[in-house]
CSV table of C-alpha atoms in Angstrom, one decimal:
chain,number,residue,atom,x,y,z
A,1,UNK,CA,56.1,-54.2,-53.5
A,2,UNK,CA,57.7,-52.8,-50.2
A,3,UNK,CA,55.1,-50.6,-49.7
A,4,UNK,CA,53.2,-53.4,-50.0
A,5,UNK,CA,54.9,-56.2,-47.3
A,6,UNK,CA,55.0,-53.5,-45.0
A,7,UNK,CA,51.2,-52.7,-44.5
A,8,UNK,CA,51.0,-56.4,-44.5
A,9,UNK,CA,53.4,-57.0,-41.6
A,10,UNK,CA,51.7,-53.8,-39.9
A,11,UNK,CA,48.1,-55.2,-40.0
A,12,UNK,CA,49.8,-59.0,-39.2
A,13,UNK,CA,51.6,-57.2,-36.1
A,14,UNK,CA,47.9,-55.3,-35.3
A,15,UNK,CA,46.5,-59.0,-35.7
A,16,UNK,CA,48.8,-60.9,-33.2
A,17,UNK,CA,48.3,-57.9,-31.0
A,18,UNK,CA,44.6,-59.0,-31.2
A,19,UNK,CA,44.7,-62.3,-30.4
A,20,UNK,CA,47.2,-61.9,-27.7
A,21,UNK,CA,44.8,-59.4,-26.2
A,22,UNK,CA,41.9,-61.8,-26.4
A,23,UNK,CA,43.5,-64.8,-25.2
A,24,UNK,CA,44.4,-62.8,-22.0
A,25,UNK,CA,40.7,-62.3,-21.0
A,26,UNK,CA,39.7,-65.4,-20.6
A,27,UNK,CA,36.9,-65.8,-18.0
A,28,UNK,CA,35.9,-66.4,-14.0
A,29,UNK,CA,34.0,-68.4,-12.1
A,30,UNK,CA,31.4,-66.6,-11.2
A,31,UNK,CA,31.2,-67.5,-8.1
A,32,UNK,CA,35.1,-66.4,-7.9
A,33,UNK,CA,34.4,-62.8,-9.4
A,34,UNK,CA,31.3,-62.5,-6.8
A,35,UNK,CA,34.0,-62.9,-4.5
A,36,UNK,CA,35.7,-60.4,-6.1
A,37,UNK,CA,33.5,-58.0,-6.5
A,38,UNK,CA,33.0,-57.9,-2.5
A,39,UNK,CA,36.3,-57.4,-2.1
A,40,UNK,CA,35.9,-54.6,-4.3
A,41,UNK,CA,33.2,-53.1,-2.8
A,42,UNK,CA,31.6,-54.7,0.3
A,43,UNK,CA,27.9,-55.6,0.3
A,44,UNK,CA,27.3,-55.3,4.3
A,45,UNK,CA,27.9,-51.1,2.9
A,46,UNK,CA,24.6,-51.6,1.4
A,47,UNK,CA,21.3,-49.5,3.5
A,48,UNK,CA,19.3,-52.3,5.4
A,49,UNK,CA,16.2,-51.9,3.1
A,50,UNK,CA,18.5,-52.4,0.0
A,51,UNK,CA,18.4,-55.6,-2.7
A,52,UNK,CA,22.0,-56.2,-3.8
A,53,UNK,CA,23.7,-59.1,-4.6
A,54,UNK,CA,23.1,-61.3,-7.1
A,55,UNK,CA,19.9,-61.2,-8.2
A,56,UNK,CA,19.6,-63.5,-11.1
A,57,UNK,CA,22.1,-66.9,-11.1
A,58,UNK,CA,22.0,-69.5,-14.0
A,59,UNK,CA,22.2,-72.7,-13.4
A,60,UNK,CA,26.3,-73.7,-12.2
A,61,UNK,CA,28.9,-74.1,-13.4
A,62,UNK,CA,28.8,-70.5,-14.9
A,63,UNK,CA,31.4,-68.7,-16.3
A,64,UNK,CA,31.8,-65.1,-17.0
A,65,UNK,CA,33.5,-63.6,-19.7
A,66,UNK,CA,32.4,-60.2,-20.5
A,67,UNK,CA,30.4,-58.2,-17.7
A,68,UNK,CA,28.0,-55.8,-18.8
A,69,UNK,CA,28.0,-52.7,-17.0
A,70,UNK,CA,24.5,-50.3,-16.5
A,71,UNK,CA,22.9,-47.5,-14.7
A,72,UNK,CA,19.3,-49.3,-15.2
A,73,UNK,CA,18.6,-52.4,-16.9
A,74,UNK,CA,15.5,-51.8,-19.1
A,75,UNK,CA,14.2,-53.8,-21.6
A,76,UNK,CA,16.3,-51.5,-24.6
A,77,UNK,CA,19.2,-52.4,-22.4
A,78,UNK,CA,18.7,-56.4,-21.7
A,79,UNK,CA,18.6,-56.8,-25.4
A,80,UNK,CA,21.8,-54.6,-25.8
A,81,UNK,CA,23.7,-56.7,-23.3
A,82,UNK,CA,22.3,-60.1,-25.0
A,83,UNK,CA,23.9,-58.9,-28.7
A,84,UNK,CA,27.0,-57.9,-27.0
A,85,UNK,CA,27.3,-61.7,-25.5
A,86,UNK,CA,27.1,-60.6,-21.4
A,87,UNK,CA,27.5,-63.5,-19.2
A,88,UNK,CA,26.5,-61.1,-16.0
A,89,UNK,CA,24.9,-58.0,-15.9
A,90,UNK,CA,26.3,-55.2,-13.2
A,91,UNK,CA,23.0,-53.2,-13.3
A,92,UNK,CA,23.6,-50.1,-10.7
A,93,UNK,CA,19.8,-50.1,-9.8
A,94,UNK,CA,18.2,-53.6,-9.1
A,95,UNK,CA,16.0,-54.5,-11.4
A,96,UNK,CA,14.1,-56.9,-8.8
A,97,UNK,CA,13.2,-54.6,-5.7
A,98,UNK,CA,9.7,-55.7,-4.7
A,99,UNK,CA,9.1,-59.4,-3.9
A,100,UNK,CA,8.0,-60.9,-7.3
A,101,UNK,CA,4.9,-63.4,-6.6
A,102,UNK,CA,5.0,-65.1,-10.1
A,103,UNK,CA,7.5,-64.7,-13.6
A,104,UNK,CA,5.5,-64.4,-16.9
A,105,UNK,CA,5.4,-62.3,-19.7
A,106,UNK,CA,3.1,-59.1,-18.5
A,107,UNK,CA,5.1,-57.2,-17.0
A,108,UNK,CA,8.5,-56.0,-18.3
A,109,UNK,CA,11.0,-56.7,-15.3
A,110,UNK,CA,9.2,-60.7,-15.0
A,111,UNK,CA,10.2,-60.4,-18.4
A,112,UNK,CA,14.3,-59.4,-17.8
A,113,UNK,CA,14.5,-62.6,-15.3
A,114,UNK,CA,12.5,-64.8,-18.4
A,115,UNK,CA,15.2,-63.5,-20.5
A,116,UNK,CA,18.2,-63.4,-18.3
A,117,UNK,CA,17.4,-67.1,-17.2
A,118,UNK,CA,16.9,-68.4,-21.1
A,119,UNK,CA,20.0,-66.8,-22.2
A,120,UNK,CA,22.3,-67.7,-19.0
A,121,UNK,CA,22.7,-64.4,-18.2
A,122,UNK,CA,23.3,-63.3,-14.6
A,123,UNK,CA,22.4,-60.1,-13.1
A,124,UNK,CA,24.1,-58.8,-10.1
A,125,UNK,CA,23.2,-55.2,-8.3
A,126,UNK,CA,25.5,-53.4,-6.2
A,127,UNK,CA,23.4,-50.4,-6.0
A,128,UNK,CA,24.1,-48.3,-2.0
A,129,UNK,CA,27.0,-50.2,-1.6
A,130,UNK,CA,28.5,-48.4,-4.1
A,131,UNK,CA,27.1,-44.7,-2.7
A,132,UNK,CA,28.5,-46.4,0.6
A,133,UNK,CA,32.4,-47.4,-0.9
A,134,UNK,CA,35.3,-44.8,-0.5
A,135,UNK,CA,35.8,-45.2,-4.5
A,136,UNK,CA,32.1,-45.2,-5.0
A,137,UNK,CA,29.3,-42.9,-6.8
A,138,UNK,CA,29.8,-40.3,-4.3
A,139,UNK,CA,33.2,-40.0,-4.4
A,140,UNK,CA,33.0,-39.9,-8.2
A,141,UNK,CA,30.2,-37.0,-8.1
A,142,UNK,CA,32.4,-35.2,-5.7
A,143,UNK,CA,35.0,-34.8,-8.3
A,144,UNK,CA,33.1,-32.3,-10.4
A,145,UNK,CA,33.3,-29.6,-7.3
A,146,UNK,CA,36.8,-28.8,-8.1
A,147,UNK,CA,39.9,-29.2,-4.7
A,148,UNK,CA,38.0,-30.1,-2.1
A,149,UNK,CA,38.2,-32.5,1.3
A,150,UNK,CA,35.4,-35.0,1.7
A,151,UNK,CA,33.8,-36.7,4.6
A,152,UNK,CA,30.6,-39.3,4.6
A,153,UNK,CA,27.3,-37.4,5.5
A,154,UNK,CA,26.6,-40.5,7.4
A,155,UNK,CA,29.6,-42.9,8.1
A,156,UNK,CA,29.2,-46.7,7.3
A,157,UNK,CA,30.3,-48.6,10.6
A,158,UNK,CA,32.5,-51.6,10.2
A,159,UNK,CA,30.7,-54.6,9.6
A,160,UNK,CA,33.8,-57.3,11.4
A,161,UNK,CA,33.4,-55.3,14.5
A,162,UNK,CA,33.0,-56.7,17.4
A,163,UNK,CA,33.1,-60.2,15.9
A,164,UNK,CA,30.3,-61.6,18.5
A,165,UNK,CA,27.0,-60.0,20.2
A,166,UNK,CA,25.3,-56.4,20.3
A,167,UNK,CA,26.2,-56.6,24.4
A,168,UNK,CA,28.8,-56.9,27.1
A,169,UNK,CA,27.5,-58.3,30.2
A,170,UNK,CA,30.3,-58.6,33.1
A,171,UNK,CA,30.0,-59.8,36.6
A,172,UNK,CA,32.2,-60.8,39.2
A,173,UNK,CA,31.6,-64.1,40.6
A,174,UNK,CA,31.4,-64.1,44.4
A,175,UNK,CA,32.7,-67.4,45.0
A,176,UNK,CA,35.6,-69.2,43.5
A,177,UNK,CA,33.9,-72.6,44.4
A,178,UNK,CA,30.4,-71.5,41.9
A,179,UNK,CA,32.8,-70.4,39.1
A,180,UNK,CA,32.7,-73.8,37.3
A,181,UNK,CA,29.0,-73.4,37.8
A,182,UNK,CA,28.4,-70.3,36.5
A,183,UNK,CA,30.1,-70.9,33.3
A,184,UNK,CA,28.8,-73.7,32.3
A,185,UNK,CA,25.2,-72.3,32.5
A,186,UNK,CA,26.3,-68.9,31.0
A,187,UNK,CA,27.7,-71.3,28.0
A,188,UNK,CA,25.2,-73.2,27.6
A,189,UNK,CA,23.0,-70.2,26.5
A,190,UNK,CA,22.9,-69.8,22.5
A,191,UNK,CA,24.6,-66.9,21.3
A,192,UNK,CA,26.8,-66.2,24.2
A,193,UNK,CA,30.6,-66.4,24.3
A,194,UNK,CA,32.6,-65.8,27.5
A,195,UNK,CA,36.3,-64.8,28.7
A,196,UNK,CA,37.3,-64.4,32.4
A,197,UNK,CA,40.2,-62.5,34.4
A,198,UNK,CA,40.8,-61.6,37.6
A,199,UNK,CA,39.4,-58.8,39.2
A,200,UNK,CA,40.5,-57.4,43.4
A,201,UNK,CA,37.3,-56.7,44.7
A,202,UNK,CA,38.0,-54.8,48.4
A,203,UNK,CA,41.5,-56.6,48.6
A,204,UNK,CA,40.0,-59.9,47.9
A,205,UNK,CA,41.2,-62.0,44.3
A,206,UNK,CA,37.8,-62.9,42.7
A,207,UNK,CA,37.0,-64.0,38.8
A,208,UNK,CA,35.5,-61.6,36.8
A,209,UNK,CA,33.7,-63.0,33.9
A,210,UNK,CA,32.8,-60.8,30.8
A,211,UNK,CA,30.2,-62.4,28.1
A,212,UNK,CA,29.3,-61.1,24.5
A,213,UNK,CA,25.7,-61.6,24.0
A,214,UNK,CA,23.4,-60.9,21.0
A,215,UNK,CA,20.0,-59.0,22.0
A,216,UNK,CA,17.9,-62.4,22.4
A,217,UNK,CA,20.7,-64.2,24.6
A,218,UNK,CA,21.5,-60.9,27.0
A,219,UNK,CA,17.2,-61.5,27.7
A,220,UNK,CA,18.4,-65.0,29.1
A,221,UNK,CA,21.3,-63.8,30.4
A,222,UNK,CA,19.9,-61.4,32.1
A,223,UNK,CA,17.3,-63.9,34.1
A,224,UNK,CA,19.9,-66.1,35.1
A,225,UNK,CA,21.2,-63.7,37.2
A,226,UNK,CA,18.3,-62.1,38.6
A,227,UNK,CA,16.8,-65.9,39.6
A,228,UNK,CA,21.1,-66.5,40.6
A,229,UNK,CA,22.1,-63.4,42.8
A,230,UNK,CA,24.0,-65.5,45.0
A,231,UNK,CA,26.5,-66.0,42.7
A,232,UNK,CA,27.8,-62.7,41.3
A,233,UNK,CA,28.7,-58.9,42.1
A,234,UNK,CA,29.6,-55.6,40.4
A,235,UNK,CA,27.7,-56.3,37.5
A,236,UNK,CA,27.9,-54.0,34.4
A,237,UNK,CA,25.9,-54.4,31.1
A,238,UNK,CA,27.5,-52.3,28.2
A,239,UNK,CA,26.0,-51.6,24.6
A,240,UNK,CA,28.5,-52.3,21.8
A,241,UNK,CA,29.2,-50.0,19.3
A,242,UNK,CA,30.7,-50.9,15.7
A,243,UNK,CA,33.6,-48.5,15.2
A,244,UNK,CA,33.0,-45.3,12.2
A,245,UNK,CA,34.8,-46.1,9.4
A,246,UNK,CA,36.3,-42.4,8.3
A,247,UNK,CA,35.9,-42.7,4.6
A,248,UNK,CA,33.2,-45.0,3.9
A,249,UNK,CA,29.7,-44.1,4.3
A,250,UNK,CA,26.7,-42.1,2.7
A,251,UNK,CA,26.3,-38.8,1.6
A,252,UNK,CA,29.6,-36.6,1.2
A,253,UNK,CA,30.2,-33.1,2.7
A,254,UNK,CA,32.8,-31.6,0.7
A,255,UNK,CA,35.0,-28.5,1.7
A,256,UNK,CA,36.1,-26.6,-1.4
A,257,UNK,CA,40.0,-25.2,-0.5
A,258,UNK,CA,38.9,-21.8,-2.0
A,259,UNK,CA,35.1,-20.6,-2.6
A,260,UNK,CA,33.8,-20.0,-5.6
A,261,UNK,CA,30.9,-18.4,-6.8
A,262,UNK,CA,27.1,-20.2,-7.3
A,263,UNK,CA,27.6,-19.7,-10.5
A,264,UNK,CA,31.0,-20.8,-11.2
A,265,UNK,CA,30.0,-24.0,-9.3
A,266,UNK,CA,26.9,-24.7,-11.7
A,267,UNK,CA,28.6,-24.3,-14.6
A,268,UNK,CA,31.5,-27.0,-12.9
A,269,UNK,CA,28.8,-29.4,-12.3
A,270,UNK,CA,27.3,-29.5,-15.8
A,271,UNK,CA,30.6,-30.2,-17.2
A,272,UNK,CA,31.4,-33.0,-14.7
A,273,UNK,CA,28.0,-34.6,-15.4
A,274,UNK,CA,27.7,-33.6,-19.4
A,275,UNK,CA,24.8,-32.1,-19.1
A,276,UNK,CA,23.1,-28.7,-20.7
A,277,UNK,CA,20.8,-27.9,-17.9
A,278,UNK,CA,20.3,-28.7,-14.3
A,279,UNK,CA,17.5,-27.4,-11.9
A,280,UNK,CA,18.5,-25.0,-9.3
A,281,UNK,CA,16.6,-23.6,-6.5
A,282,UNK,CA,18.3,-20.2,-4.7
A,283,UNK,CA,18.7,-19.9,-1.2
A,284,UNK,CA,16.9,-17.1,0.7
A,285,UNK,CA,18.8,-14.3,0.3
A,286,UNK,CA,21.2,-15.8,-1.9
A,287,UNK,CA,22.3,-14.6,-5.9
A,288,UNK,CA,24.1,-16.5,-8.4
A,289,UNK,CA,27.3,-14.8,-7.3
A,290,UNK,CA,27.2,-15.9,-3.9
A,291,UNK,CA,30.5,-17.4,-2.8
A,292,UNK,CA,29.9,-21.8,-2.2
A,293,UNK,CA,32.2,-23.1,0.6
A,294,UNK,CA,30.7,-26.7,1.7
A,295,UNK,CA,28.9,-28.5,-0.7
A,296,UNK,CA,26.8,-31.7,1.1
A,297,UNK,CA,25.9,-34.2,-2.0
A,298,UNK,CA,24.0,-37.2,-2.7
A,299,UNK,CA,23.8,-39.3,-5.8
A,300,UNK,CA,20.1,-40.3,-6.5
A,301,UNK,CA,17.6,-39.3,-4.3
A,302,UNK,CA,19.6,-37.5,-1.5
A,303,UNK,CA,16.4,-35.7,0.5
A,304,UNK,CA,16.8,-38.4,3.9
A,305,UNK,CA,20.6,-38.2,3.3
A,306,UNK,CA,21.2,-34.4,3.2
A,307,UNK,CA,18.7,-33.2,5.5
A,308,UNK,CA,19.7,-31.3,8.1
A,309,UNK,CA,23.6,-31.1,6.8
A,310,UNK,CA,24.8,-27.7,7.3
A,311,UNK,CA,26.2,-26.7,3.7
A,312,UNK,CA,26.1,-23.9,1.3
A,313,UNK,CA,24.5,-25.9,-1.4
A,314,UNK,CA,22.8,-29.5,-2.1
A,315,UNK,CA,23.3,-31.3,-5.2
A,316,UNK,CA,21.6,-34.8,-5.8
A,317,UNK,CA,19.2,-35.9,-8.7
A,318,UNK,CA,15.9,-35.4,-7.2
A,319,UNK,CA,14.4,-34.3,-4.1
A,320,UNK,CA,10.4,-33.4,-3.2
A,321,UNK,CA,8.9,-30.0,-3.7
A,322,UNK,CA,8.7,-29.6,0.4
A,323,UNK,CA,12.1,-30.9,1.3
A,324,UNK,CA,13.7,-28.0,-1.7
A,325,UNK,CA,11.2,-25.0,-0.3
A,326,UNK,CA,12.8,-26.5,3.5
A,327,UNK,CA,16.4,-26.0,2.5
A,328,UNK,CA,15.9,-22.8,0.5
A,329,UNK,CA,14.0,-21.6,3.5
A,330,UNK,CA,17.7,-21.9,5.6
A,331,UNK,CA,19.6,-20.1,2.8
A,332,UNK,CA,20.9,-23.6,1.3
A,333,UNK,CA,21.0,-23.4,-2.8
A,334,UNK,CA,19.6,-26.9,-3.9
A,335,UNK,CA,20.7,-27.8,-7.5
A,336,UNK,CA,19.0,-30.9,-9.1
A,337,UNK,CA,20.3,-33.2,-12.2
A,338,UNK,CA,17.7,-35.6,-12.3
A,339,UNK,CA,18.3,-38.8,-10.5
A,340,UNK,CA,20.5,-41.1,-12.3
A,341,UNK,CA,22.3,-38.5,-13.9
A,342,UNK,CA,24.2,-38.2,-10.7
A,343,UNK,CA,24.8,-41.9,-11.0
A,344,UNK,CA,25.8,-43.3,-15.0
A,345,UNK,CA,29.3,-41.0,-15.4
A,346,UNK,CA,30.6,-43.3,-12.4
A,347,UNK,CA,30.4,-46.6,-14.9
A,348,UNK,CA,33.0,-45.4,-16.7
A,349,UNK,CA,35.6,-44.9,-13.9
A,350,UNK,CA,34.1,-48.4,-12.9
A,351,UNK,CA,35.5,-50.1,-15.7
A,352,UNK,CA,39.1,-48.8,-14.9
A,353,UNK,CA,38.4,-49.8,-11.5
A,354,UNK,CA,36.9,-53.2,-11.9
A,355,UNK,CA,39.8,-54.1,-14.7
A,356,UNK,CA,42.3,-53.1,-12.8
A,357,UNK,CA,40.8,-55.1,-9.6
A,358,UNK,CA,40.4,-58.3,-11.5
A,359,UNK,CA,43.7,-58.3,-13.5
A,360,UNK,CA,41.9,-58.1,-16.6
A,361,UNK,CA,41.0,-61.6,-16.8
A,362,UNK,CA,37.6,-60.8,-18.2
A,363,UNK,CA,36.0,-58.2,-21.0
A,364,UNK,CA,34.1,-55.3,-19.3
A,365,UNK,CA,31.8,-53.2,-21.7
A,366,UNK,CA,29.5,-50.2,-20.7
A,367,UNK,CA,25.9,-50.0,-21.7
A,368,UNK,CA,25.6,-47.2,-25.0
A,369,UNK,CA,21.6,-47.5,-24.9
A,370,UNK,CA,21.2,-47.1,-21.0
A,371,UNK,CA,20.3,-43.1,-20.7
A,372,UNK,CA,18.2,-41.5,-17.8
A,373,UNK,CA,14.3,-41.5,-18.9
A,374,UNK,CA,13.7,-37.6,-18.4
A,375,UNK,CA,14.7,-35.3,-21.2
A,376,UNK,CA,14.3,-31.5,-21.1
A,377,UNK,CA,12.1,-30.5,-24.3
């Protein structure tokens, strides 16, 4: 009878444990965990010719309480992510690239929206702002090298920076008696914002007025002066540069602390990235025992990224026939995974991440049916 009250006060303790648990994930807003999410991870890291965002919003109010995390959302995975109750989707890759001119039934990505959109689902893709983000895919695939310092093949620059205009245009203004004048036409220009100081100008106190500009009101501002030459002096037009930001960015270029063989290093990858084979291409001149120093990598499709990156060896999923025989042809070992194998192992860290970021307040399950679509037979 002891025996007895005690596995039932052990599975009554498991119980509360349970619903304690539950009741602590509740759900967000989803406009609140978009916000979120960008905090996370910021969109404006995203390539130009990107699609990320959300992609697929129900009608609002919506509320999430589980997100669904995926490499690729197929058709196996939509109906994975439907049984498993997903209010948004987290799909790596966006499912909805090219511009879609109608949603039916014939093709199978008009049929994720049809579906998505029936079941309240949304479906939100972060894609290269995550191969951009200091914590992202690349940062992740980096880990498999073994000790090594990192750098962004190509650094993201800071998207807040400067707040206003692509262009500094600054003059000094000739006479103090046009100064009112001057500034009010310069202001009334779209796109312009303007600051003055003084300036000594061959010991003689004049104003010196300096004026962000975007690229279509610098054109304008540019004829006022040329049709106003009276007016100003000393006039300099600068070009304004967004500041690097040192961690953030695409690509890495990874220094290993000590060398290691080719070998040794293919055998680290394919543990990193469960996998039984990868594809490797041997630099000229180079064996299987040659030592690996720098390693430049991209997840995905990493030929624009990597070429021309000094390095002992490339790694990234895929890369054309040409750009492989190029880089063996400079003595770089190229070693291929297929694309999104360089990608899924990264979800998993993203769950920690993402939990951790949002305090737990919602459920966050990985896809099991999402796999990459080429197998070695």
């Amino acid at each position: 009878m002891l025996s007895a009250r005690v596995r039932l006060a052990s599975t009554t303790v498991r119980f509360v444990h349970s619903l304690i648990c539950s009741s602590s994930r509740s759900f967000m807003d989803l406009k609140a965990l978009l916000s979120s999410l960008n905090d996370f991870a910021s969109l404006s890291f995203a390539e130009s010719w990107d699609n990320v965002g959300l992609l697929v919003e129900p009608s609002p109010p919506h509320t999430v309480s589980t997100l669904f995390l995926t490499n690729d959302l197929t058709e196996e995975v939509m109906e994975e992510a439907l049984q498993k109750k997903a209010d948004l989707i987290l799909s790596y890759h966006p499912p909805i690239f090219r511009p879609m001119k109608r949603i039916t039934w014939k093709s199978w990505k008009e049929r994720l929206v049809i579906r998505a959109l029936e079941n309240r689902v949304g479906i939100y893709s972060p894609h290269t702002a995550y191969d951009a983000a200091p914590q992202g895919v690349n940062h992740w695939l980096a880990k498999g090298l073994g000790v090594c310092t990192s750098r962004p093949i190509h650094p993201s620059k800071a998207p807040d920076h400067p707040t206003e205009g692509t262009h500094r245009v600054e003059f000094n203004v000739t006479h103090a008696e046009d100064l009112d004048k001057v500034i009010s036409a310069v202001k009334g220009i779209a796109g312009v914002s303007v600051t003055s100081f003084s300036a000594r100008t061959d010991d003689e106190e004049q104003t010196r007025l300096s004026l962000n500009c975007t690229q279509q009101a610098l054109m304008q501002v540019v004829a006022f002066l040329s049709q106003n030459r009276q007016f100003y002096q000393k006039t300099e037009i600068l070009s304004l540069e967004k500041p690097l930001l040192l961690h953030t960015g695409m690509g890495r270029l990874c220094t290993l602390d000590e060398s290691v063989s080719l070998e040794t290093m293919v055998e680290r990858i394919k543990k990193h990235l469960k996998l039984s084979h990868v594809r490797l291409a041997l630099g000229v001149g180079k064996t299987l025992g040659s030592p690996v120093k720098v390693v430049a990598l991209c997840a995905g499709s990493g030929s624009s990224v990597l070429q021309g990156t000094e390095a002992d060896l490339y790694l990234t999923g895929e890369m054309s026939h040409h750009d492989v025989l190029d880089a063996a042809s400079q003595g770089i070992n190229v070693i291929l995974c297929e694309h999104s194998n360089t990608e899924r192992g990264f979800l998993s860290d993203l769950r920690d991440m993402l939990g951790a970021h949002l305090e737990n307040k919602i459920n966050i399950i990985l896809s099991e049916t999402d796999r990459d679509p080429l197998h070695v037979v």
